[in-house]
Short mmCIF file of N, CA, C and O in Angstrom, two decimals:
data_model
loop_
_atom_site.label_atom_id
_atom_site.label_comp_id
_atom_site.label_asym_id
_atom_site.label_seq_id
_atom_site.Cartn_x
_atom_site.Cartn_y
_atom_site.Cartn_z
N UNK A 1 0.83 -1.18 0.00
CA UNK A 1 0.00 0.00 0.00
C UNK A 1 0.88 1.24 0.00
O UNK A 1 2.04 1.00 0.30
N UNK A 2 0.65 2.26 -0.21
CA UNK A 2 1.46 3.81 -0.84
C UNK A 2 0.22 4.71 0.16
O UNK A 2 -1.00 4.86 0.11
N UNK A 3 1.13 5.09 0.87
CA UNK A 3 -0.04 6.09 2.09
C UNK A 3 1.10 7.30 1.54
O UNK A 3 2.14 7.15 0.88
N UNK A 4 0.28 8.84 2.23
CA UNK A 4 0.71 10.18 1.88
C UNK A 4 0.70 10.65 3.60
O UNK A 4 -0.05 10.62 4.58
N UNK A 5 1.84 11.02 3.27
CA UNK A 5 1.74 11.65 5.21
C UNK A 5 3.25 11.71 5.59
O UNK A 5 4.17 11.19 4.96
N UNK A 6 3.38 12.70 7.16
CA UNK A 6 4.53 12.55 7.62
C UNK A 6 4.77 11.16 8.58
O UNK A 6 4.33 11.00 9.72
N UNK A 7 5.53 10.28 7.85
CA UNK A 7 5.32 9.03 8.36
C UNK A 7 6.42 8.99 9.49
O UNK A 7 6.30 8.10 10.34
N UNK A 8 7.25 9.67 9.56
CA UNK A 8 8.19 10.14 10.99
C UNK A 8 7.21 10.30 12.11
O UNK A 8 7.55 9.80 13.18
N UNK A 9 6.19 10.83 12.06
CA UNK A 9 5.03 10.89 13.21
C UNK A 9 3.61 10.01 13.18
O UNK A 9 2.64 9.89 13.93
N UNK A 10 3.99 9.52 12.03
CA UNK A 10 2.22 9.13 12.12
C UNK A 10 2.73 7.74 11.03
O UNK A 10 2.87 7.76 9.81
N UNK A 11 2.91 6.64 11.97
CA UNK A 11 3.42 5.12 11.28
C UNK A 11 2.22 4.99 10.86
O UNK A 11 1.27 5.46 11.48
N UNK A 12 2.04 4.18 9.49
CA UNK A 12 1.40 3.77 8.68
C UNK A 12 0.95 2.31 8.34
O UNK A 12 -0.04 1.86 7.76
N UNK A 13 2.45 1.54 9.12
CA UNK A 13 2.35 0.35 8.79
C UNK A 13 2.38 -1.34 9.70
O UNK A 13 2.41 -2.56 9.50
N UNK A 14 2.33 -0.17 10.90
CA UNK A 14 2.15 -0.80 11.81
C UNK A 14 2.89 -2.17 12.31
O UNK A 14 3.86 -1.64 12.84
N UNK A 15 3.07 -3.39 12.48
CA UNK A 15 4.01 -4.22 12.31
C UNK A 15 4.30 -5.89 11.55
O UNK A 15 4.49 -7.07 11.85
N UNK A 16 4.15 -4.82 10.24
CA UNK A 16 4.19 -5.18 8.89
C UNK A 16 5.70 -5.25 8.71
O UNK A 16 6.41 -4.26 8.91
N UNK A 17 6.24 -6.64 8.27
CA UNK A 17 7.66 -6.80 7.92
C UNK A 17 7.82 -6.96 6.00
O UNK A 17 7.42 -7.89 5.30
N UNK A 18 8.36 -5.99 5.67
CA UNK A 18 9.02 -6.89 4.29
C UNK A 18 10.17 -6.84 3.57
O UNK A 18 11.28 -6.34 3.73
N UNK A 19 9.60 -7.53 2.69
CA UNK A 19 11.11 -8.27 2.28
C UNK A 19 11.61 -7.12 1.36
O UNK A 19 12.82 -6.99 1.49
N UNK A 20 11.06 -6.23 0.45
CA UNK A 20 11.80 -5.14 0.07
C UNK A 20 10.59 -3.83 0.22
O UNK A 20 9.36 -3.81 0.14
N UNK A 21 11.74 -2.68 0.49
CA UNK A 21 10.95 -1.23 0.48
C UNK A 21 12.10 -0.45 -0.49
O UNK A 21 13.30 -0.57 -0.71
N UNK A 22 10.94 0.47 -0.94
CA UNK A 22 10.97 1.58 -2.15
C UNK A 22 11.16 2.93 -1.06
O UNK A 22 10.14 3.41 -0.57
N UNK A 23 12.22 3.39 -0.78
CA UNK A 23 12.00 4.81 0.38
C UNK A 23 12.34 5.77 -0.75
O UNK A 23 12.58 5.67 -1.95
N UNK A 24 12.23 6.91 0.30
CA UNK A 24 12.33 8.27 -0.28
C UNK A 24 13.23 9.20 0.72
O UNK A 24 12.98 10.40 0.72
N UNK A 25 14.01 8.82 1.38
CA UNK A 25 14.36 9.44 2.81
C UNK A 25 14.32 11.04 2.83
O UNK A 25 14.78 11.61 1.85
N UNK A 26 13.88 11.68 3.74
CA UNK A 26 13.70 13.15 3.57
C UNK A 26 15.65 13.71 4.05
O UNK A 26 16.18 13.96 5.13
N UNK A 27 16.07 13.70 2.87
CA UNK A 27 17.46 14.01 3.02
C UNK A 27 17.30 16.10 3.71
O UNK A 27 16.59 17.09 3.53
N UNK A 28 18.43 15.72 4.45
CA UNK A 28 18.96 17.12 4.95
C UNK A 28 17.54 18.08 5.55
O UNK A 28 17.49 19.31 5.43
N UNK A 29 16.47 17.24 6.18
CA UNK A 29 15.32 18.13 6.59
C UNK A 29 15.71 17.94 8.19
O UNK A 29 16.60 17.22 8.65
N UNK A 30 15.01 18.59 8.74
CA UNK A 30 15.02 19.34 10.13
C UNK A 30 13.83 18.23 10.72
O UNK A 30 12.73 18.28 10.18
N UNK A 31 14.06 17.15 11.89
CA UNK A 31 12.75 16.99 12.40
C UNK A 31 12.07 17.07 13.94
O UNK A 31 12.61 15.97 13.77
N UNK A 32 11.74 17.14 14.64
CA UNK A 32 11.32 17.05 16.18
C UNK A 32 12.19 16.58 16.97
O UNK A 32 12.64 17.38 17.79
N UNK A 33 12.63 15.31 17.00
CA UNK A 33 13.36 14.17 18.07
C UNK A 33 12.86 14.56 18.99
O UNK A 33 13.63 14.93 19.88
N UNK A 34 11.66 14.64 19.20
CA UNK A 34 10.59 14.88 20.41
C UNK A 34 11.04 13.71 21.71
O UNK A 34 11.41 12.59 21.34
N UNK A 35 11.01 13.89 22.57
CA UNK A 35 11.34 12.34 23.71
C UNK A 35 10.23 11.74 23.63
O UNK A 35 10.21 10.64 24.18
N UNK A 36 8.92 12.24 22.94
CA UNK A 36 7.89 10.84 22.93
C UNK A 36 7.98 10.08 21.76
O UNK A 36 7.16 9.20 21.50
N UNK A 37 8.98 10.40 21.00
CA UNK A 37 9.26 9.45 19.98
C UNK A 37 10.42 8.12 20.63
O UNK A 37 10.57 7.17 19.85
N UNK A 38 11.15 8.05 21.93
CA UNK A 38 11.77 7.10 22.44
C UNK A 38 11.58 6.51 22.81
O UNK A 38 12.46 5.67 23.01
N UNK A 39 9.87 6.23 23.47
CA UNK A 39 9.23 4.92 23.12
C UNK A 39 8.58 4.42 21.96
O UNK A 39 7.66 3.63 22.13
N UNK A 40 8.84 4.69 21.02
CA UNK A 40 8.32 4.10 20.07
C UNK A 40 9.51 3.04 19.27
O UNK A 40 10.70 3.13 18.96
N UNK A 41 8.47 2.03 19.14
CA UNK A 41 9.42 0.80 18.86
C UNK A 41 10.23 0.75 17.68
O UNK A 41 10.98 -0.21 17.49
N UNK A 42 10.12 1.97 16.62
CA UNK A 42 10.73 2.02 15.19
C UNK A 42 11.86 2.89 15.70
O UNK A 42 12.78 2.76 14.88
N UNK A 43 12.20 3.65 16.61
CA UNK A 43 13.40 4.15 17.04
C UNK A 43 13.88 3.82 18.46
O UNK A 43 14.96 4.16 18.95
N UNK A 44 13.07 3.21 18.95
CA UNK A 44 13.93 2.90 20.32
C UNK A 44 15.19 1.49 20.63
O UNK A 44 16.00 1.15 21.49
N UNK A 45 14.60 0.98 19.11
CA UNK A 45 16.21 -0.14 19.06
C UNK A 45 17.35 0.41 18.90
O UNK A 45 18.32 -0.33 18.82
N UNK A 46 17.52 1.90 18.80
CA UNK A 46 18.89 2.50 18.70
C UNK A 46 19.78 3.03 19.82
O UNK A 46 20.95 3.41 19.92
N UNK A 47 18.58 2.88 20.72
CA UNK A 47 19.06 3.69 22.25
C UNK A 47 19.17 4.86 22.31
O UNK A 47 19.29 5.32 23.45
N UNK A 48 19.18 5.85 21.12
CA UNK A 48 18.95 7.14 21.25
C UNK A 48 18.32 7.70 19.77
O UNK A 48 18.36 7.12 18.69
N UNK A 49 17.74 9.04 20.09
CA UNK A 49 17.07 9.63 18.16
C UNK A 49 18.21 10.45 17.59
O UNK A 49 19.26 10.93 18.01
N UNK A 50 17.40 10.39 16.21
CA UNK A 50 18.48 10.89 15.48
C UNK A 50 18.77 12.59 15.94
O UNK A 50 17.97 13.17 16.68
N UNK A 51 19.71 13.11 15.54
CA UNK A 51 19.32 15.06 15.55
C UNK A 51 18.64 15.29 15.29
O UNK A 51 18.01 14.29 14.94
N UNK A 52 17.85 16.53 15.09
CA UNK A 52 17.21 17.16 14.92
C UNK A 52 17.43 17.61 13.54
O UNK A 52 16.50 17.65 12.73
N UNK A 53 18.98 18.03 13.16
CA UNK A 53 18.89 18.03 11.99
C UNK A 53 18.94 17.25 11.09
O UNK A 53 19.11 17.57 9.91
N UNK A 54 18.78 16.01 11.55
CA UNK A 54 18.93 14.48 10.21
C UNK A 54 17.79 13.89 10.24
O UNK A 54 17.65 13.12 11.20
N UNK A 55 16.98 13.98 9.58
CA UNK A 55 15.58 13.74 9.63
C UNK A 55 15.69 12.51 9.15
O UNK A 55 14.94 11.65 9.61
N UNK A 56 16.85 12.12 7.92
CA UNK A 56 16.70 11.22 7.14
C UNK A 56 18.08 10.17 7.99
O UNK A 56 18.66 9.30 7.35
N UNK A 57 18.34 10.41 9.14
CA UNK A 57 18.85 9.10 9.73
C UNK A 57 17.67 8.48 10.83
O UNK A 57 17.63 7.30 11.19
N UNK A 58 16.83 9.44 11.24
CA UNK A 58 15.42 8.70 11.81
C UNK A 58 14.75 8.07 10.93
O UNK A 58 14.28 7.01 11.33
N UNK A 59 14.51 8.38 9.72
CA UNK A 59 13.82 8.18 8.71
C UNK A 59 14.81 6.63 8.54
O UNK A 59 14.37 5.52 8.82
N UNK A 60 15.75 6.82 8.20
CA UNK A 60 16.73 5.08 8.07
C UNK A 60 16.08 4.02 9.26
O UNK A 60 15.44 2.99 9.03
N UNK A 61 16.34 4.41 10.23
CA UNK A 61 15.92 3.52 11.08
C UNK A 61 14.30 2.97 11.11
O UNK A 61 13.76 1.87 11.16
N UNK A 62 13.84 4.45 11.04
CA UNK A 62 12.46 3.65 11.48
C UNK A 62 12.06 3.26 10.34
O UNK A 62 11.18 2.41 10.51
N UNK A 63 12.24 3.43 9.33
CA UNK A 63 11.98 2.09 8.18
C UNK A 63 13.11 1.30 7.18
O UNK A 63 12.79 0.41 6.38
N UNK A 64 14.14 1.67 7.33
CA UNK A 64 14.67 0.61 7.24
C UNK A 64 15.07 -0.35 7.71
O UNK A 64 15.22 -1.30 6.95
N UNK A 65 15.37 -0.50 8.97
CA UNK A 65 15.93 -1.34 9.70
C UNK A 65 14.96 -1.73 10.59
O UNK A 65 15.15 -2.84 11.08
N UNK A 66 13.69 -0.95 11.04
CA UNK A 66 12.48 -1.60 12.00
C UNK A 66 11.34 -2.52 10.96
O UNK A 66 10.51 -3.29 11.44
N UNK A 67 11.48 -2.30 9.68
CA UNK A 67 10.27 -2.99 8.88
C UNK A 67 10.69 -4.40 7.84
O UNK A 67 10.07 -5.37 7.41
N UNK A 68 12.16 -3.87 7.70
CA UNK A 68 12.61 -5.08 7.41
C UNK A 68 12.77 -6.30 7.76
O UNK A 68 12.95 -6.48 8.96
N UNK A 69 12.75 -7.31 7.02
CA UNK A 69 12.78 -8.78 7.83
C UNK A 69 14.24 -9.00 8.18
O UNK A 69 14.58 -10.01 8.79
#
């Protein structure tokens, strides 16, 4: 499925594994690293969030490495 949204805040896919993804990573954007994003299970396998200014190393993790098999 192809959803439209900021998927850094608002997961889409809930815990759906597969075997390949098509990303788009939001290179060089600015994002929250809010502390209520450190319980969430697509970034909390890292032990800490990305900066603030690397939107697109949160963006790595929480779907590449949390949705993959």
């Amino acid at each position: 499925d192809i959803y439209k949204g900021d998927t850094l805040k608002d997961d889409k896919y809930g815990d759906v594994k597969m075997a390949v993804q098509v990303c788009n990573p939001p290179y060089s954007l600015k994002w929250s690293a809010d502390k209520k994003f450190e319980d969430d299970p697509r970034y909390s396998g890292a032990g800490k969030l990305a900066p603030k200014s690397h939107a697109d190393f949160a963006f790595c993790r929480a779907y590449g490495l949390s949705y993959g098999r």
